[in-house]
Short mmCIF file of C-alpha atoms and ligand atoms in Angstrom, two decimals:
data_model
loop_
_atom_site.label_atom_id
_atom_site.label_comp_id
_atom_site.label_asym_id
_atom_site.label_seq_id
_atom_site.Cartn_x
_atom_site.Cartn_y
_atom_site.Cartn_z
CA MET A 1363 22.18 1.13 -19.05
CA LYS A 1364 23.80 4.11 -20.63
CA SER A 1365 24.89 7.54 -19.64
CA SER A 1366 23.39 10.45 -21.53
CA PRO A 1367 24.77 13.73 -22.87
CA VAL A 1368 22.60 15.53 -20.33
CA ARG A 1369 24.01 13.42 -17.49
CA ASP A 1370 27.52 14.30 -18.65
CA LEU A 1371 26.60 17.98 -18.72
CA LEU A 1372 25.04 17.77 -15.26
CA ALA A 1373 28.36 16.53 -13.91
CA LEU A 1374 29.60 20.06 -14.64
CA THR A 1375 26.97 21.54 -12.32
CA GLN A 1376 29.12 20.33 -9.42
CA ARG A 1377 31.74 23.01 -10.08
CA PRO A 1378 31.74 25.33 -7.03
CA GLU A 1379 31.27 28.48 -9.10
CA VAL A 1380 28.02 27.14 -10.58
CA ILE A 1381 24.69 28.16 -9.03
CA SER A 1382 22.70 25.01 -9.63
CA PHE A 1383 18.94 24.88 -10.03
CA ALA A 1384 19.43 21.37 -11.42
CA GLY A 1385 19.36 18.77 -8.61
CA GLY A 1386 16.27 18.29 -6.48
CA LEU A 1387 18.31 19.03 -3.38
CA PRO A 1388 16.90 20.26 -0.07
CA ALA A 1389 18.64 23.29 1.47
CA PRO A 1390 21.64 21.90 3.39
CA GLU A 1391 21.73 24.82 5.85
CA LEU A 1392 18.20 23.86 6.96
CA PHE A 1393 19.14 20.32 7.96
CA ASP A 1394 18.54 19.88 11.70
CA VAL A 1395 22.17 18.98 12.39
CA ASP A 1396 21.86 19.28 16.18
CA GLY A 1397 18.74 17.15 16.29
CA TRP A 1398 20.32 14.43 14.16
CA ARG A 1399 23.59 14.53 16.13
CA ASP A 1400 21.63 13.89 19.36
CA ALA A 1401 19.52 11.20 17.72
CA PHE A 1402 22.55 9.31 16.39
CA ALA A 1403 24.32 9.62 19.76
CA LYS A 1404 21.27 8.14 21.45
CA ALA A 1405 21.01 5.34 18.88
CA ALA A 1406 24.68 4.47 19.33
CA GLU A 1407 24.21 3.92 23.08
CA ASP A 1408 22.44 0.63 22.41
CA ARG A 1409 24.67 -1.98 20.78
CA ARG A 1410 21.62 -3.78 19.34
CA ASN A 1411 21.44 -0.84 16.96
CA LEU A 1412 24.68 -2.03 15.37
CA GLN A 1413 23.33 -5.56 14.89
CA TYR A 1414 21.43 -7.19 12.01
CA ALA A 1415 17.71 -6.60 12.37
CA THR A 1416 14.33 -7.55 10.91
CA THR A 1417 13.57 -6.85 7.26
CA GLU A 1418 10.31 -5.00 7.98
CA GLY A 1419 12.11 -2.29 9.93
CA ASN A 1420 12.60 -0.79 13.39
CA PRO A 1421 9.31 -1.23 15.32
CA VAL A 1422 9.49 2.19 16.99
CA LEU A 1423 10.14 3.88 13.66
CA ARG A 1424 7.28 2.04 11.98
CA GLY A 1425 5.07 3.08 14.88
CA VAL A 1426 5.87 6.79 14.68
CA LEU A 1427 5.63 6.81 10.90
CA ALA A 1428 2.24 5.05 11.00
CA GLU A 1429 1.03 7.50 13.63
CA ARG A 1430 2.22 10.47 11.54
CA MET A 1431 0.52 9.15 8.39
CA THR A 1432 -2.69 8.51 10.29
CA ARG A 1433 -2.60 12.03 11.69
CA ARG A 1434 -2.10 13.42 8.18
CA GLY A 1435 -5.29 11.66 7.09
CA LEU A 1436 -4.21 8.24 5.83
CA PRO A 1437 -5.12 5.64 8.49
CA THR A 1438 -2.08 3.38 8.80
CA ALA A 1439 -1.11 0.52 11.12
CA ASP A 1440 2.53 -0.30 11.94
CA SER A 1441 2.14 -3.58 10.05
CA ASP A 1442 1.13 -1.71 6.86
CA LEU A 1443 4.66 -0.29 6.62
CA LEU A 1444 7.95 -1.62 5.32
CA VAL A 1445 10.93 0.64 6.02
CA THR A 1446 13.07 1.06 2.91
CA THR A 1447 16.44 2.49 1.97
CA GLY A 1448 14.93 5.68 0.56
CA SER A 1449 11.57 5.68 -1.17
CA GLN A 1450 13.49 4.95 -4.34
CA GLN A 1451 14.04 1.45 -2.98
CA ALA A 1452 10.33 1.16 -2.21
CA LEU A 1453 9.71 1.78 -5.89
CA THR A 1454 12.27 -0.85 -6.86
CA LEU A 1455 10.69 -3.37 -4.49
CA VAL A 1456 7.20 -2.75 -5.87
CA THR A 1457 8.61 -3.11 -9.37
CA THR A 1458 10.34 -6.37 -8.46
CA ALA A 1459 7.26 -7.75 -6.73
CA LEU A 1460 4.74 -6.83 -9.42
CA LEU A 1461 6.35 -6.49 -12.83
CA GLU A 1462 7.45 -9.09 -15.37
CA PRO A 1463 9.50 -8.06 -18.39
CA GLY A 1464 7.10 -6.81 -21.07
CA ASP A 1465 4.47 -5.65 -18.57
CA VAL A 1466 3.07 -2.18 -19.04
CA VAL A 1467 3.41 0.73 -16.62
CA ALA A 1468 1.23 3.80 -17.14
CA VAL A 1469 2.71 7.14 -16.08
CA GLU A 1470 1.74 10.79 -16.13
CA GLU A 1471 3.64 12.95 -18.60
CA PRO A 1472 6.23 14.23 -17.77
CA THR A 1473 7.25 12.11 -14.80
CA TYR A 1474 10.07 11.38 -12.37
CA LEU A 1475 13.15 10.34 -14.30
CA ALA A 1476 14.44 7.72 -11.85
CA ALA A 1477 11.01 6.03 -11.81
CA LEU A 1478 11.19 5.73 -15.59
CA GLN A 1479 14.68 4.24 -15.22
CA CYS A 1480 13.43 1.79 -12.59
CA PHE A 1481 10.59 0.57 -14.85
CA GLN A 1482 12.85 0.38 -17.90
CA LEU A 1483 15.47 -1.63 -15.97
CA ALA A 1484 12.72 -4.12 -15.07
CA GLY A 1485 12.00 -4.56 -18.79
CA ALA A 1486 8.60 -2.89 -18.55
CA ARG A 1487 6.96 -0.97 -21.38
CA VAL A 1488 6.15 2.53 -20.20
CA VAL A 1489 3.01 4.13 -21.62
CA PRO A 1490 2.36 7.82 -21.02
CA VAL A 1491 -1.12 9.00 -20.03
CA ALA A 1492 -2.22 12.42 -21.24
CA SER A 1493 -1.76 14.95 -18.45
CA ASP A 1494 -2.60 18.64 -18.09
CA GLU A 1495 -1.79 21.32 -15.51
CA HIS A 1496 -3.74 19.27 -12.92
CA GLY A 1497 -1.82 16.06 -13.59
CA MET A 1498 -3.03 12.78 -15.04
CA VAL A 1499 -6.36 13.00 -16.89
CA PRO A 1500 -8.65 10.19 -15.63
CA SER A 1501 -10.47 9.71 -18.97
CA ALA A 1502 -7.09 9.30 -20.68
CA LEU A 1503 -6.09 6.76 -18.03
CA ALA A 1504 -9.35 4.86 -18.68
CA GLU A 1505 -8.37 4.60 -22.36
CA VAL A 1506 -4.86 3.36 -21.54
CA LEU A 1507 -6.29 0.82 -19.08
CA GLU A 1508 -8.56 -0.55 -21.84
CA ARG A 1509 -5.99 -0.47 -24.59
CA ASP A 1510 -2.65 -1.33 -22.98
CA ARG A 1511 -3.72 -3.33 -19.90
CA PRO A 1512 -1.02 -1.94 -17.57
CA THR A 1513 0.04 -3.82 -14.44
CA LEU A 1514 0.94 -0.62 -12.63
CA VAL A 1515 0.01 3.07 -12.74
CA TYR A 1516 2.65 5.42 -11.32
CA VAL A 1517 1.78 8.94 -10.11
CA VAL A 1518 3.40 11.67 -8.07
CA ALA A 1519 0.04 13.09 -7.02
CA THR A 1520 1.25 16.03 -4.94
CA PHE A 1521 3.78 18.65 -6.12
CA ALA A 1522 5.07 16.34 -8.82
CA ASN A 1523 8.63 16.02 -9.97
CA PRO A 1524 9.29 17.64 -12.44
CA SER A 1525 6.04 19.52 -13.14
CA GLY A 1526 5.07 20.73 -9.64
CA ARG A 1527 1.45 19.73 -10.37
CA THR A 1528 -1.04 18.46 -7.81
CA LEU A 1529 -3.85 16.11 -8.70
CA PRO A 1530 -7.20 17.49 -7.41
CA ALA A 1531 -9.29 15.35 -5.04
CA SER A 1532 -11.90 14.59 -7.72
CA ARG A 1533 -9.27 13.11 -10.04
CA ARG A 1534 -7.77 11.11 -7.18
CA ARG A 1535 -11.16 9.58 -6.52
CA GLU A 1536 -11.62 8.75 -10.20
CA ILE A 1537 -8.15 7.22 -10.56
CA ALA A 1538 -8.60 5.07 -7.43
CA ALA A 1539 -12.00 3.92 -8.74
CA LEU A 1540 -10.50 3.03 -12.13
CA ALA A 1541 -7.81 1.02 -10.34
CA GLU A 1542 -10.48 -0.99 -8.50
CA GLN A 1543 -12.50 -1.45 -11.65
CA HIS A 1544 -9.55 -2.71 -13.70
CA ASP A 1545 -7.84 -4.49 -10.80
CA VAL A 1546 -4.58 -2.65 -11.35
CA TRP A 1547 -2.14 -1.26 -8.77
CA VAL A 1548 -1.54 2.46 -8.49
CA VAL A 1549 1.73 3.63 -6.93
CA GLU A 1550 1.40 7.01 -5.22
CA ASP A 1551 4.93 8.35 -4.77
CA ASP A 1552 4.74 11.11 -2.16
CA PRO A 1553 8.08 12.57 -1.09
CA TYR A 1554 6.86 16.19 -1.35
CA GLY A 1555 3.35 16.15 0.18
CA GLU A 1556 4.33 17.90 3.42
CA LEU A 1557 6.09 20.75 1.63
CA ARG A 1558 3.00 22.91 1.00
CA TYR A 1559 3.40 26.70 0.75
CA ARG A 1560 -0.17 27.70 -0.06
CA GLY A 1561 -3.65 26.22 -0.14
CA GLU A 1562 -5.21 23.35 1.73
CA PRO A 1563 -3.87 19.78 1.78
CA VAL A 1564 -5.57 17.33 -0.60
CA PRO A 1565 -6.28 13.83 0.82
CA GLN A 1566 -3.71 11.32 -0.34
CA LEU A 1567 -4.64 9.18 -3.30
CA ALA A 1568 -4.32 6.09 -1.08
CA THR A 1569 -7.27 7.31 1.02
CA TYR A 1570 -9.56 6.68 -1.97
CA GLY A 1571 -8.97 2.97 -2.47
CA ASP A 1572 -7.22 -0.26 -1.54
CA LYS A 1573 -5.46 -0.63 -4.87
CA VAL A 1574 -3.17 2.32 -4.12
CA LEU A 1575 0.34 1.68 -2.78
CA HIS A 1576 1.86 4.67 -1.04
CA LEU A 1577 5.55 5.57 -0.89
CA GLY A 1578 6.85 7.96 1.77
CA SER A 1579 10.25 9.47 2.47
CA LEU A 1580 12.25 11.33 5.10
CA SER A 1581 14.47 12.80 2.37
CA LYS A 1582 12.70 16.13 1.98
CA ILE A 1583 11.41 16.69 5.54
CA GLY A 1584 14.46 15.19 7.31
CA ALA A 1585 17.55 14.71 5.15
CA PRO A 1586 18.12 12.69 1.95
CA GLY A 1587 21.50 11.35 3.12
CA LEU A 1588 19.65 9.23 5.68
CA ARG A 1589 18.23 7.18 2.81
CA LEU A 1590 15.07 6.41 4.76
CA GLY A 1591 11.71 5.84 3.15
CA TRP A 1592 8.79 3.48 3.43
CA LEU A 1593 6.20 1.50 1.56
CA ARG A 1594 2.58 1.40 2.76
CA ALA A 1595 1.01 -1.68 1.24
CA PRO A 1596 -2.01 -3.92 1.88
CA ARG A 1597 -1.56 -7.30 3.53
CA SER A 1598 -1.86 -9.10 0.19
CA LEU A 1599 1.27 -7.45 -1.17
CA MET A 1600 3.45 -7.08 1.91
CA PRO A 1601 4.99 -10.60 1.93
CA ALA A 1602 6.24 -10.22 -1.66
CA ALA A 1603 7.67 -6.80 -0.88
CA VAL A 1604 9.44 -8.14 2.22
CA ILE A 1605 10.98 -11.00 0.22
CA ALA A 1606 12.15 -8.54 -2.44
CA LYS A 1607 13.64 -6.36 0.30
CA GLN A 1608 15.41 -9.33 1.88
CA ALA A 1609 16.99 -10.18 -1.45
CA ALA A 1610 17.96 -6.55 -2.04
CA ASP A 1611 19.71 -5.64 1.24
CA LEU A 1612 18.34 -7.76 4.15
CA HIS A 1613 17.17 -4.59 5.88
CA THR A 1614 17.74 -0.85 5.99
CA SER A 1615 20.63 0.32 8.20
CA THR A 1616 19.77 -0.52 11.83
CA ILE A 1617 21.58 2.48 13.29
CA ASP A 1618 20.01 4.93 10.85
CA GLN A 1619 16.53 3.61 11.59
CA ALA A 1620 17.17 3.78 15.34
CA ALA A 1621 18.41 7.36 14.98
CA ALA A 1622 15.31 8.26 12.97
CA ALA A 1623 13.10 6.64 15.63
CA ALA A 1624 14.89 8.65 18.34
CA TYR A 1625 14.63 11.82 16.24
CA LEU A 1626 10.94 11.45 15.45
CA THR A 1627 10.01 10.68 19.04
CA GLY A 1628 12.16 13.49 20.47
CA VAL A 1629 11.76 16.39 18.04
CA ASP A 1630 8.79 18.46 16.95
CA LEU A 1631 8.96 17.53 13.27
CA ASP A 1632 5.85 19.58 12.46
CA ARG A 1633 7.68 22.66 13.65
CA HIS A 1634 10.75 21.79 11.60
CA VAL A 1635 8.62 21.22 8.50
CA ALA A 1636 6.83 24.56 9.10
CA GLY A 1637 10.27 26.22 9.11
CA LEU A 1638 11.20 24.48 5.86
CA CYS A 1639 7.93 25.57 4.29
CA ALA A 1640 8.46 29.22 5.30
CA ALA A 1641 11.97 29.22 3.80
CA TYR A 1642 10.99 27.36 0.63
CA ARG A 1643 7.93 29.57 0.11
CA GLU A 1644 10.22 32.60 0.00
CA ARG A 1645 12.58 30.82 -2.42
CA ARG A 1646 9.73 29.83 -4.73
CA ASP A 1647 8.39 33.39 -4.68
CA THR A 1648 11.86 34.79 -5.40
CA MET A 1649 12.30 32.51 -8.41
CA ILE A 1650 8.79 33.11 -9.76
CA ALA A 1651 9.22 36.88 -9.36
CA ALA A 1652 12.48 36.79 -11.32
CA LEU A 1653 11.16 34.68 -14.20
CA PRO A 1654 9.51 37.40 -16.35
CA ASP A 1655 12.88 39.21 -16.62
CA THR A 1656 14.80 35.97 -17.13
CA VAL A 1657 13.13 33.91 -19.84
CA PRO A 1658 12.35 34.78 -23.48
CA ALA A 1659 8.91 36.09 -24.41
CA GLY A 1660 6.36 33.33 -24.89
CA THR A 1661 7.78 31.08 -22.17
CA VAL A 1662 5.20 29.56 -19.81
CA TRP A 1663 5.88 28.17 -16.35
CA SER A 1664 4.21 26.52 -13.37
CA ASP A 1665 3.74 28.34 -10.05
CA PRO A 1666 3.60 25.33 -7.72
CA ASP A 1667 1.74 25.29 -4.40
CA GLY A 1668 4.56 23.25 -2.88
CA GLY A 1669 7.44 20.89 -3.53
CA MET A 1670 10.70 21.90 -5.14
CA PHE A 1671 10.27 22.59 -8.83
CA VAL A 1672 9.24 25.14 -11.40
CA TRP A 1673 8.59 23.61 -14.83
CA LEU A 1674 8.97 25.75 -17.94
CA ARG A 1675 8.22 25.51 -21.62
CA LEU A 1676 9.98 27.84 -24.03
CA LEU A 1677 8.43 28.95 -27.25
CA GLY A 1678 9.68 26.24 -29.60
CA PRO A 1679 11.37 24.92 -31.57
CA VAL A 1680 14.27 24.90 -29.15
CA ASP A 1681 16.32 22.27 -27.33
CA THR A 1682 17.01 23.20 -23.72
CA ALA A 1683 19.97 20.77 -23.70
CA ASP A 1684 21.75 23.27 -26.00
CA LEU A 1685 20.76 26.04 -23.64
CA LEU A 1686 22.24 24.12 -20.69
CA ARG A 1687 25.67 24.20 -22.33
CA ASN A 1688 25.31 27.91 -22.65
CA ALA A 1689 24.03 28.29 -19.09
CA LEU A 1690 27.04 26.37 -17.77
CA ASP A 1691 29.29 28.88 -19.55
CA HIS A 1692 27.49 31.47 -17.39
CA ASN A 1693 27.92 29.32 -14.25
CA VAL A 1694 24.27 28.46 -13.77
CA ALA A 1695 22.52 25.11 -14.25
CA PHE A 1696 19.09 23.53 -14.68
CA VAL A 1697 17.78 20.20 -15.98
CA PRO A 1698 16.53 19.97 -19.56
CA GLY A 1699 13.03 18.51 -19.66
CA ALA A 1700 13.39 15.82 -22.32
CA PRO A 1701 14.50 12.90 -20.06
CA PHE A 1702 11.28 13.23 -18.01
CA PHE A 1703 9.18 12.08 -20.96
CA ALA A 1704 8.49 8.38 -21.38
CA THR A 1705 8.24 8.43 -25.16
CA THR A 1706 8.26 11.61 -27.26
CA PRO A 1707 10.25 14.29 -25.46
CA ASP A 1708 9.30 17.95 -25.45
CA THR A 1709 12.77 19.45 -25.88
CA ALA A 1710 11.51 22.98 -25.18
CA THR A 1711 10.89 22.14 -21.51
CA MET A 1712 13.17 22.51 -18.49
CA ARG A 1713 13.08 22.14 -14.70
CA LEU A 1714 14.32 24.63 -12.12
CA SER A 1715 14.72 23.61 -8.48
CA PHE A 1716 14.12 26.52 -6.10
CA THR A 1717 14.90 24.90 -2.73
CA THR A 1718 18.66 24.39 -2.85
CA ASN A 1719 19.84 28.02 -2.87
CA PRO A 1720 19.01 30.94 -0.56
CA PRO A 1721 17.03 33.86 -2.09
CA GLU A 1722 20.06 36.04 -2.86
CA GLU A 1723 21.72 33.16 -4.75
CA ILE A 1724 18.47 32.58 -6.63
CA VAL A 1725 18.45 36.23 -7.72
CA GLU A 1726 22.07 35.96 -8.93
CA GLY A 1727 21.42 32.59 -10.62
CA MET A 1728 18.41 33.98 -12.46
CA ARG A 1729 20.50 36.96 -13.60
CA ARG A 1730 23.04 34.51 -15.06
CA LEU A 1731 20.26 32.49 -16.65
CA ALA A 1732 18.88 35.66 -18.27
CA ALA A 1733 22.37 36.32 -19.69
CA ALA A 1734 22.55 32.75 -20.98
CA PHE A 1735 19.19 33.19 -22.72
CA THR A 1736 20.21 36.38 -24.43
CA SER A 1737 23.74 35.43 -25.54
CA PRO A 1738 23.99 34.33 -29.19
CA SER A 1739 24.65 30.61 -28.72
CA ALA A 1740 21.32 30.22 -26.91
CA ALA A 1741 19.47 30.59 -30.17
CA GLY A 1742 20.92 27.78 -32.20
CA GLY A 1743 22.94 25.69 -29.82
CA ARG A 1744 26.52 24.66 -30.61
N1 LIG B 1112 10.20 9.93 -5.93
C1 LIG B 1112 10.26 11.17 -6.42
C2 LIG B 1112 9.12 11.71 -7.20
C3 LIG B 1112 11.41 11.95 -6.19
O1 LIG B 1112 11.47 13.17 -6.71
C4 LIG B 1112 12.46 11.41 -5.41
C5 LIG B 1112 13.70 12.19 -5.10
N2 LIG B 1112 14.18 13.04 -6.03
C6 LIG B 1112 12.35 10.12 -4.95
C7 LIG B 1112 11.19 9.40 -5.21
C8 LIG B 1112 13.44 9.45 -4.19
O2 LIG B 1112 13.38 9.79 -2.87
P1 LIG B 1112 14.25 9.05 -1.76
O3 LIG B 1112 15.35 9.98 -1.40
O4 LIG B 1112 13.29 8.84 -0.64
O5 LIG B 1112 14.75 7.77 -2.32
#
């Protein structure tokens, strides 16, 4: 495990004077602080909520999560769910349960950085699958399945990190069918699915087949500091996942799960999510509207239907890591795109997160970014 120059630069984004479009952070002022305060107070009334508990998770929480998933179109029983310490842990558990060193994982390109790290830590070989503006291309996946015989296929099917792309229903059906045909597991990582700002929801990939594992999270619709996520897995896989979870941390925090159970049974989460979507829609529109006056001619970008990210490609050759240094001099930050690529990085790409800052900060941040693009060091780096 090693740090990277980009990671070191991103440490500088923490300076208070920096407007950061770097981290995938929800808006802190939109956290339902009152709701969570009440939920934690309620959870703390019962001393069993400070005790050790079962590995699978709080039964009430599993029940409300299963009910919510079913209502959103993915029929789910309580017993299909394992509560995890963030969906990141669900990914680690799936990796532990399914992957041996040297196994192959197929991913869309670009893909979520911490998933790549998780697979690499497990000693897996990561193989990118050709992807376009609609995500992973099924025919390209078919080729990789034939050639590289992956054990796992990893996709963020809805409002992907970092690209913002959403896989259309037809491709979901094809990918699920390929998984059945080749007897390979697909992991559908879905922390952003509820954050839709336009268009109609697309059925989750897991609705199209039994070989799809589904990862959910409260991080983006509740709060990421809770570290609460879940794995939806078929009966055949659940025991291995539970054993991996036991070895990892026995169980997710009892009090946090009890608070989440109290919160989800007491609060209208749909209403809260609708409020988030209204605010984030405005932030996305503000950022997209500012882009033509911010970036150099020839730059292309995504205009995502939901999620948190705008993905850009500058007219190359250029390395956005050099540009980040320059941007930090102007007190604005973003994430260079290279680390999101499994093999050959496209250094002309970058990711902007539009959810963290209110619209007026986005306008100011984009003004600073425009200045960073036009100042001399942007051209050649330093
Ligand atoms: N998957 C993806 C695609 C993500 O973007 C993130 C968060 N950045 C996670 C998983 C981790 O989410 P959690 O907070 O639930 O661990």
